[in-house]
Amino acid sequence: MTYEEALQKINSRLRFGIKPGLERIEALCKKLGDPQKKPRFVHVAGTNGKGTTCTLIASVLTAAGYRTGLYTSPYVLDFRERFRIDGEMIPEAELIEEVKRVSPVADELEAAGDTVTEFEFITALAFDWFAQRDCDFVVLEVGLGGRFDATNVIDTPEAAAIASISLDHTAILGDTYAKIAFEKAGIIKKDGDVVLYPVQDPSVFETIESACNERGAHLHIPDEKNMQVNGTALTGTALTWRGLPLTLPFTGAHQVHNAATALTVLDILREKHANITDEVLQKGFASAYIPARMEILSQKPLVLLDGGHNPGCASALHEVLKTHLSGCHITAIMGMMADKDSMRYLELTAPHFERIITVQPQNPRSLSAEALADEAKHFCKDVQFAQSMKDAIEKATVSGDEVLVICGSFFLASEIRDLAIEKYKA
């Protein structure tokens, strides 16, 4: 089996979509020897910020000398980004071996009438790889929701975290904060420790607190009095946490809240005797990296790439633009999915842009460049649509003190990132 054939085997399962319930993933894991019972887990749900929270926690655990697995989604550049140990993606050869190992088990279940979805397949694959590689900890990002998410097959983790909750995937998770919080609260387990991102709609606090009380879990809300912001820039944020200086390589007020959430999880792990020193915290924070989340691709001209796609992400981008780029001449390249709230996204971001070039990512769920351009014209006078990513890069050319912001979708980010780097490389 080649690497391309392995990917094809995984991707062919996309057509089966999302099916509620944990029965299939439980059966799949059981036939693989229950690999999800071997490592210690940190389980992270939420609408926005869970990727950052996971990355910070994993980076610190790696810096502490623990063999640390990290399972996240979506990927930006390479499918293997979803499976990492100590910051390194799964090697192609090992992914092939895992597909060979998991496929017959999935086929056996399907022969008995249980269709294994793509996410269930790769989640079982991840559990198996982390177990085979003897991970001490695995930081596990929920794919969608929480209650019926395939990652929720694990037992009570060392700690769980629920990041910022906003209105996304409302057709699946519900159309209110309380309904969405109920689904996220599905990861809360009996006698567990749960950290809740400190800035939420009041109904989120009520829902999560109620779930913790029902299950005898311990709720921890970060005390942001322990956090001081000493300086902010597009390149990152200088923090002090209980007197300890930290460099956070991400910008925006939301990232400070994400950092407080991650640090509170790490406090819990420390209380459970994880060897996390102050020096380890500093090293782990400083070395954290995520592509396509307020990522600077070029300094002059400034090119900023952000793959966030929902109103919460739009609000975060709005704050960064207002704080750091007010008064600048900004051109945007924007592409979005048709199932996202594009009008709300545009309402928050488009007024910052002098010019918008819309483009359609190569994804069946994507919004056409023309349709997005029509919507963008409500908020920006100069809007054009592009025929391709290359055309968008050319139409949106900036120089000198001008700024280019590429935003709206991780699918857009994955397609255009290398083209933008090539265009603006020093």
PDB file of C-alpha atoms in Angstrom, residues 36-262:
ATOM      1  CA  GLN A  36      -7.668   4.252  24.256  1.00  0.00           C
ATOM      2  CA  LYS A  37      -7.209   2.780  27.748  1.00  0.00           C
ATOM      3  CA  LYS A  38      -3.385   2.986  27.711  1.00  0.00           C
ATOM      4  CA  PRO A  39      -2.233   6.656  27.758  1.00  0.00           C
ATOM      5  CA  ARG A  40      -3.298   9.411  30.123  1.00  0.00           C
ATOM      6  CA  PHE A  41      -5.543  11.911  28.357  1.00  0.00           C
ATOM      7  CA  VAL A  42      -6.366  15.591  28.357  1.00  0.00           C
ATOM      8  CA  HIS A  43      -9.672  15.993  26.522  1.00  0.00           C
ATOM      9  CA  VAL A  44     -10.595  19.372  24.986  1.00  0.00           C
ATOM     10  CA  ALA A  45     -13.956  20.441  23.526  1.00  0.00           C
ATOM     11  CA  GLY A  46     -15.300  23.855  22.480  1.00  0.00           C
ATOM     12  CA  THR A  47     -16.222  25.902  19.425  1.00  0.00           C
ATOM     13  CA  ASN A  48     -13.196  28.194  19.219  1.00  0.00           C
ATOM     14  CA  GLY A  49      -9.754  28.000  20.783  1.00  0.00           C
ATOM     15  CA  LYS A  50      -9.585  24.269  21.397  1.00  0.00           C
ATOM     16  CA  GLY A  51      -6.726  23.893  18.899  1.00  0.00           C
ATOM     17  CA  THR A  52      -4.703  26.593  20.663  1.00  0.00           C
ATOM     18  CA  THR A  53      -5.504  25.150  24.086  1.00  0.00           C
ATOM     19  CA  CYS A  54      -4.461  21.665  22.960  1.00  0.00           C
ATOM     20  CA  THR A  55      -1.270  22.941  21.350  1.00  0.00           C
ATOM     21  CA  LEU A  56      -0.165  24.865  24.446  1.00  0.00           C
ATOM     22  CA  ILE A  57      -0.810  21.913  26.772  1.00  0.00           C
ATOM     23  CA  ALA A  58       0.954  19.446  24.458  1.00  0.00           C
ATOM     24  CA  SER A  59       3.918  21.777  23.964  1.00  0.00           C
ATOM     25  CA  VAL A  60       4.417  22.099  27.731  1.00  0.00           C
ATOM     26  CA  LEU A  61       4.094  18.336  28.322  1.00  0.00           C
ATOM     27  CA  THR A  62       6.670  17.691  25.603  1.00  0.00           C
ATOM     28  CA  ALA A  63       8.991  20.276  27.153  1.00  0.00           C
ATOM     29  CA  ALA A  64       8.563  18.416  30.468  1.00  0.00           C
ATOM     30  CA  GLY A  65      10.001  15.278  28.856  1.00  0.00           C
ATOM     31  CA  TYR A  66       6.769  13.325  28.505  1.00  0.00           C
ATOM     32  CA  ARG A  67       6.117  11.487  25.257  1.00  0.00           C
ATOM     33  CA  THR A  68       3.061  13.471  24.231  1.00  0.00           C
ATOM     34  CA  GLY A  69       0.526  12.671  21.548  1.00  0.00           C
ATOM     35  CA  LEU A  70      -1.609  15.409  19.999  1.00  0.00           C
ATOM     36  CA  TYR A  71      -4.756  14.708  17.989  1.00  0.00           C
ATOM     37  CA  THR A  72      -6.358  17.722  16.292  1.00  0.00           C
ATOM     38  CA  SER A  73      -8.529  18.741  13.349  1.00  0.00           C
ATOM     39  CA  PRO A  74      -8.796  20.076  10.772  1.00  0.00           C
ATOM     40  CA  TYR A  75      -5.386  19.924   9.133  1.00  0.00           C
ATOM     41  CA  VAL A  76      -4.101  22.851   7.079  1.00  0.00           C
ATOM     42  CA  LEU A  77      -1.232  21.622   4.916  1.00  0.00           C
ATOM     43  CA  ASP A  78      -0.789  17.912   5.452  1.00  0.00           C
ATOM     44  CA  PHE A  79      -3.285  15.255   6.576  1.00  0.00           C
ATOM     45  CA  ARG A  80      -0.642  13.920   8.986  1.00  0.00           C
ATOM     46  CA  GLU A  81      -0.867  17.136  11.057  1.00  0.00           C
ATOM     47  CA  ARG A  82      -3.797  15.484  12.804  1.00  0.00           C
ATOM     48  CA  PHE A  83      -1.534  12.920  14.499  1.00  0.00           C
ATOM     49  CA  ARG A  84       1.605  14.174  16.245  1.00  0.00           C
ATOM     50  CA  ILE A  85       3.974  12.967  18.928  1.00  0.00           C
ATOM     51  CA  ASP A  86       6.268  15.555  20.528  1.00  0.00           C
ATOM     52  CA  GLY A  87       5.437  17.934  17.712  1.00  0.00           C
ATOM     53  CA  GLU A  88       6.345  15.509  14.911  1.00  0.00           C
ATOM     54  CA  MET A  89       3.697  14.289  12.465  1.00  0.00           C
ATOM     55  CA  ILE A  90       3.118  10.580  12.023  1.00  0.00           C
ATOM     56  CA  PRO A  91       5.611   9.280   9.408  1.00  0.00           C
ATOM     57  CA  GLU A  92       4.028   8.197   6.126  1.00  0.00           C
ATOM     58  CA  ALA A  93       5.236   4.605   6.623  1.00  0.00           C
ATOM     59  CA  GLU A  94       3.620   4.413  10.076  1.00  0.00           C
ATOM     60  CA  LEU A  95       0.358   5.863   8.786  1.00  0.00           C
ATOM     61  CA  ILE A  96       0.314   3.174   6.085  1.00  0.00           C
ATOM     62  CA  GLU A  97       0.865   0.468   8.718  1.00  0.00           C
ATOM     63  CA  GLU A  98      -1.937   1.861  10.885  1.00  0.00           C
ATOM     64  CA  VAL A  99      -4.355   1.957   7.929  1.00  0.00           C
ATOM     65  CA  LYS A 100      -3.435  -1.672   7.189  1.00  0.00           C
ATOM     66  CA  ARG A 101      -4.122  -2.530  10.828  1.00  0.00           C
ATOM     67  CA  VAL A 102      -7.423  -0.654  11.241  1.00  0.00           C
ATOM     68  CA  SER A 103      -8.976  -1.334   7.809  1.00  0.00           C
ATOM     69  CA  PRO A 104      -9.692  -5.079   8.255  1.00  0.00           C
ATOM     70  CA  VAL A 105     -11.282  -4.379  11.640  1.00  0.00           C
ATOM     71  CA  ALA A 106     -13.492  -1.643  10.152  1.00  0.00           C
ATOM     72  CA  ASP A 107     -14.379  -3.936   7.227  1.00  0.00           C
ATOM     73  CA  GLU A 108     -15.371  -6.682   9.667  1.00  0.00           C
ATOM     74  CA  LEU A 109     -17.731  -4.308  11.482  1.00  0.00           C
ATOM     75  CA  GLU A 110     -19.206  -3.122   8.196  1.00  0.00           C
ATOM     76  CA  ALA A 111     -19.824  -6.705   7.104  1.00  0.00           C
ATOM     77  CA  ALA A 112     -21.948  -7.015  10.237  1.00  0.00           C
ATOM     78  CA  GLY A 113     -23.897  -3.879   9.265  1.00  0.00           C
ATOM     79  CA  ASP A 114     -22.034  -1.144  11.175  1.00  0.00           C
ATOM     80  CA  THR A 115     -20.707   1.552   8.836  1.00  0.00           C
ATOM     81  CA  VAL A 116     -17.540   3.145  10.259  1.00  0.00           C
ATOM     82  CA  THR A 117     -17.286   6.858   9.457  1.00  0.00           C
ATOM     83  CA  GLU A 118     -14.089   8.607   8.406  1.00  0.00           C
ATOM     84  CA  PHE A 119     -13.686  10.366  11.755  1.00  0.00           C
ATOM     85  CA  GLU A 120     -14.280   7.162  13.707  1.00  0.00           C
ATOM     86  CA  PHE A 121     -11.678   5.409  11.561  1.00  0.00           C
ATOM     87  CA  ILE A 122      -8.964   8.026  12.047  1.00  0.00           C
ATOM     88  CA  THR A 123      -9.751   8.397  15.755  1.00  0.00           C
ATOM     89  CA  ALA A 124      -9.274   4.658  16.281  1.00  0.00           C
ATOM     90  CA  LEU A 125      -6.120   4.871  14.170  1.00  0.00           C
ATOM     91  CA  ALA A 126      -4.828   7.698  16.369  1.00  0.00           C
ATOM     92  CA  PHE A 127      -5.544   5.791  19.590  1.00  0.00           C
ATOM     93  CA  ASP A 128      -3.736   2.764  18.215  1.00  0.00           C
ATOM     94  CA  TRP A 129      -0.689   4.756  17.061  1.00  0.00           C
ATOM     95  CA  PHE A 130      -0.376   6.610  20.373  1.00  0.00           C
ATOM     96  CA  ALA A 131      -0.627   3.306  22.275  1.00  0.00           C
ATOM     97  CA  GLN A 132       1.879   1.554  19.980  1.00  0.00           C
ATOM     98  CA  ARG A 133       4.328   4.438  20.513  1.00  0.00           C
ATOM     99  CA  ASP A 134       3.879   4.310  24.309  1.00  0.00           C
ATOM    100  CA  CYS A 135       2.702   7.878  24.782  1.00  0.00           C
ATOM    101  CA  ASP A 136       2.638   9.101  28.380  1.00  0.00           C
ATOM    102  CA  PHE A 137      -0.015  11.720  27.646  1.00  0.00           C
ATOM    103  CA  VAL A 138      -2.343  12.337  24.728  1.00  0.00           C
ATOM    104  CA  VAL A 139      -3.986  15.727  24.243  1.00  0.00           C
ATOM    105  CA  LEU A 140      -7.203  14.943  22.447  1.00  0.00           C
ATOM    106  CA  GLU A 141      -9.235  17.545  20.570  1.00  0.00           C
ATOM    107  CA  VAL A 142     -12.932  16.824  20.108  1.00  0.00           C
ATOM    108  CA  GLY A 143     -13.994  16.755  16.459  1.00  0.00           C
ATOM    109  CA  LEU A 144     -17.600  17.960  16.773  1.00  0.00           C
ATOM    110  CA  GLY A 145     -19.744  18.535  19.835  1.00  0.00           C
ATOM    111  CA  GLY A 146     -18.615  16.162  22.548  1.00  0.00           C
ATOM    112  CA  ARG A 147     -21.350  13.829  23.712  1.00  0.00           C
ATOM    113  CA  PHE A 148     -21.334  11.591  20.612  1.00  0.00           C
ATOM    114  CA  ASP A 149     -17.896  12.534  19.308  1.00  0.00           C
ATOM    115  CA  ALA A 150     -15.672   9.534  18.591  1.00  0.00           C
ATOM    116  CA  THR A 151     -13.001  10.856  20.972  1.00  0.00           C
ATOM    117  CA  ASN A 152     -15.478  10.496  23.851  1.00  0.00           C
ATOM    118  CA  VAL A 153     -14.861   6.764  24.026  1.00  0.00           C
ATOM    119  CA  ILE A 154     -12.063   7.381  26.552  1.00  0.00           C
ATOM    120  CA  ASP A 155     -12.452   6.865  30.304  1.00  0.00           C
ATOM    121  CA  THR A 156     -12.201   9.789  32.747  1.00  0.00           C
ATOM    122  CA  PRO A 157      -9.204  11.851  31.570  1.00  0.00           C
ATOM    123  CA  GLU A 158      -6.570  13.468  33.767  1.00  0.00           C
ATOM    124  CA  ALA A 159      -8.334  16.728  32.917  1.00  0.00           C
ATOM    125  CA  ALA A 160     -10.961  17.960  30.481  1.00  0.00           C
ATOM    126  CA  ALA A 161     -11.303  21.476  29.135  1.00  0.00           C
ATOM    127  CA  ILE A 162     -14.143  23.268  27.400  1.00  0.00           C
ATOM    128  CA  ALA A 163     -12.943  26.200  25.323  1.00  0.00           C
ATOM    129  CA  SER A 164     -14.993  29.145  24.075  1.00  0.00           C
ATOM    130  CA  ILE A 165     -18.496  28.204  22.940  1.00  0.00           C
ATOM    131  CA  SER A 166     -20.197  30.074  20.118  1.00  0.00           C
ATOM    132  CA  LEU A 167     -22.942  29.355  17.597  1.00  0.00           C
ATOM    133  CA  ASP A 168     -21.501  26.928  15.025  1.00  0.00           C
ATOM    134  CA  HIS A 169     -22.771  23.655  13.549  1.00  0.00           C
ATOM    135  CA  THR A 170     -26.200  24.705  14.819  1.00  0.00           C
ATOM    136  CA  ALA A 171     -27.996  22.231  12.536  1.00  0.00           C
ATOM    137  CA  ILE A 172     -26.266  19.382  14.398  1.00  0.00           C
ATOM    138  CA  LEU A 173     -25.598  20.749  17.891  1.00  0.00           C
ATOM    139  CA  GLY A 174     -28.542  23.110  18.455  1.00  0.00           C
ATOM    140  CA  ASP A 175     -29.323  26.756  17.905  1.00  0.00           C
ATOM    141  CA  THR A 176     -28.699  28.186  21.389  1.00  0.00           C
ATOM    142  CA  TYR A 177     -25.632  28.471  23.615  1.00  0.00           C
ATOM    143  CA  ALA A 178     -27.259  26.185  26.168  1.00  0.00           C
ATOM    144  CA  LYS A 179     -27.983  23.437  23.616  1.00  0.00           C
ATOM    145  CA  ILE A 180     -24.445  23.579  22.229  1.00  0.00           C
ATOM    146  CA  ALA A 181     -22.973  23.617  25.757  1.00  0.00           C
ATOM    147  CA  PHE A 182     -25.030  20.519  26.582  1.00  0.00           C
ATOM    148  CA  GLU A 183     -23.356  18.651  23.709  1.00  0.00           C
ATOM    149  CA  LYS A 184     -19.879  19.873  24.740  1.00  0.00           C
ATOM    150  CA  ALA A 185     -20.621  18.869  28.340  1.00  0.00           C
ATOM    151  CA  GLY A 186     -20.852  15.290  27.115  1.00  0.00           C
ATOM    152  CA  ILE A 187     -17.090  14.945  27.696  1.00  0.00           C
ATOM    153  CA  ILE A 188     -17.542  15.570  31.431  1.00  0.00           C
ATOM    154  CA  LYS A 189     -17.118  12.276  33.251  1.00  0.00           C
ATOM    155  CA  LYS A 190     -17.705  11.009  36.776  1.00  0.00           C
ATOM    156  CA  ASP A 191     -15.300  12.501  39.332  1.00  0.00           C
ATOM    157  CA  GLY A 192     -13.320  14.263  36.595  1.00  0.00           C
ATOM    158  CA  ASP A 193     -11.619  17.664  36.626  1.00  0.00           C
ATOM    159  CA  VAL A 194     -13.085  20.143  34.144  1.00  0.00           C
ATOM    160  CA  VAL A 195     -11.673  23.538  33.153  1.00  0.00           C
ATOM    161  CA  LEU A 196     -14.060  26.022  31.527  1.00  0.00           C
ATOM    162  CA  TYR A 197     -12.845  28.913  29.369  1.00  0.00           C
ATOM    163  CA  PRO A 198     -13.541  31.984  31.529  1.00  0.00           C
ATOM    164  CA  VAL A 199     -15.543  34.173  29.113  1.00  0.00           C
ATOM    165  CA  GLN A 200     -18.842  32.527  28.160  1.00  0.00           C
ATOM    166  CA  ASP A 201     -22.518  33.259  27.723  1.00  0.00           C
ATOM    167  CA  PRO A 202     -24.234  32.887  31.149  1.00  0.00           C
ATOM    168  CA  SER A 203     -26.233  29.886  29.901  1.00  0.00           C
ATOM    169  CA  VAL A 204     -22.957  28.084  29.154  1.00  0.00           C
ATOM    170  CA  PHE A 205     -21.775  28.454  32.751  1.00  0.00           C
ATOM    171  CA  GLU A 206     -25.140  27.181  34.018  1.00  0.00           C
ATOM    172  CA  THR A 207     -25.147  24.167  31.680  1.00  0.00           C
ATOM    173  CA  ILE A 208     -21.563  23.130  32.410  1.00  0.00           C
ATOM    174  CA  GLU A 209     -21.947  23.633  36.167  1.00  0.00           C
ATOM    175  CA  SER A 210     -25.115  21.537  36.148  1.00  0.00           C
ATOM    176  CA  ALA A 211     -23.378  18.714  34.240  1.00  0.00           C
ATOM    177  CA  CYS A 212     -20.457  18.753  36.689  1.00  0.00           C
ATOM    178  CA  ASN A 213     -22.815  18.588  39.661  1.00  0.00           C
ATOM    179  CA  GLU A 214     -24.711  15.655  38.133  1.00  0.00           C
ATOM    180  CA  ARG A 215     -21.503  13.675  37.572  1.00  0.00           C
ATOM    181  CA  GLY A 216     -19.580  14.647  40.686  1.00  0.00           C
ATOM    182  CA  ALA A 217     -16.975  16.399  38.557  1.00  0.00           C
ATOM    183  CA  HIS A 218     -14.860  19.308  39.785  1.00  0.00           C
ATOM    184  CA  LEU A 219     -15.302  22.546  37.843  1.00  0.00           C
ATOM    185  CA  HIS A 220     -12.322  24.902  37.562  1.00  0.00           C
ATOM    186  CA  ILE A 221     -12.741  28.376  36.042  1.00  0.00           C
ATOM    187  CA  PRO A 222      -9.427  30.177  35.450  1.00  0.00           C
ATOM    188  CA  ASP A 223      -8.888  33.105  37.792  1.00  0.00           C
ATOM    189  CA  GLU A 224      -7.723  35.778  35.405  1.00  0.00           C
ATOM    190  CA  LYS A 225      -6.504  37.893  38.298  1.00  0.00           C
ATOM    191  CA  ASN A 226      -3.503  35.572  38.089  1.00  0.00           C
ATOM    192  CA  MET A 227      -2.813  36.770  34.530  1.00  0.00           C
ATOM    193  CA  GLN A 228      -1.292  40.087  33.518  1.00  0.00           C
ATOM    194  CA  VAL A 229      -0.758  41.190  29.911  1.00  0.00           C
ATOM    195  CA  ASN A 230       2.528  43.081  29.669  1.00  0.00           C
ATOM    196  CA  GLY A 231       2.556  43.758  25.944  1.00  0.00           C
ATOM    197  CA  THR A 232       0.878  42.744  22.713  1.00  0.00           C
ATOM    198  CA  ALA A 233       1.970  42.663  19.095  1.00  0.00           C
ATOM    199  CA  LEU A 234       0.940  40.805  15.975  1.00  0.00           C
ATOM    200  CA  THR A 235       3.773  38.368  16.688  1.00  0.00           C
ATOM    201  CA  GLY A 236       2.509  37.437  20.131  1.00  0.00           C
ATOM    202  CA  THR A 237       1.716  38.417  23.699  1.00  0.00           C
ATOM    203  CA  ALA A 238       3.923  38.945  26.753  1.00  0.00           C
ATOM    204  CA  LEU A 239       2.193  37.571  29.859  1.00  0.00           C
ATOM    205  CA  THR A 240       2.779  37.088  33.546  1.00  0.00           C
ATOM    206  CA  TRP A 241       1.011  34.167  35.236  1.00  0.00           C
ATOM    207  CA  ARG A 242       1.283  34.257  39.047  1.00  0.00           C
ATOM    208  CA  GLY A 243       4.443  36.306  38.658  1.00  0.00           C
ATOM    209  CA  LEU A 244       5.989  33.996  36.044  1.00  0.00           C
ATOM    210  CA  PRO A 245       6.822  35.722  32.732  1.00  0.00           C
ATOM    211  CA  LEU A 246       5.571  33.804  29.680  1.00  0.00           C
ATOM    212  CA  THR A 247       5.829  34.433  25.949  1.00  0.00           C
ATOM    213  CA  LEU A 248       2.645  33.477  24.115  1.00  0.00           C
ATOM    214  CA  PRO A 249       3.342  33.296  20.354  1.00  0.00           C
ATOM    215  CA  PHE A 250      -0.305  34.132  19.546  1.00  0.00           C
ATOM    216  CA  THR A 251      -2.074  37.472  19.589  1.00  0.00           C
ATOM    217  CA  GLY A 252      -5.534  38.661  20.631  1.00  0.00           C
ATOM    218  CA  ALA A 253      -7.492  38.875  23.888  1.00  0.00           C
ATOM    219  CA  HIS A 254      -9.079  35.490  23.131  1.00  0.00           C
ATOM    220  CA  GLN A 255      -5.607  33.909  23.131  1.00  0.00           C
ATOM    221  CA  VAL A 256      -4.976  35.242  26.637  1.00  0.00           C
ATOM    222  CA  HIS A 257      -8.158  33.449  27.758  1.00  0.00           C
ATOM    223  CA  ASN A 258      -7.011  30.297  25.927  1.00  0.00           C
ATOM    224  CA  ALA A 259      -3.667  30.547  27.715  1.00  0.00           C
ATOM    225  CA  ALA A 260      -5.398  30.874  31.102  1.00  0.00           C
ATOM    226  CA  THR A 261      -7.480  27.777  30.268  1.00  0.00           C
ATOM    227  CA  ALA A 262      -4.373  25.777  29.297  1.00  0.00           C
TER     228      ALA A 262
END
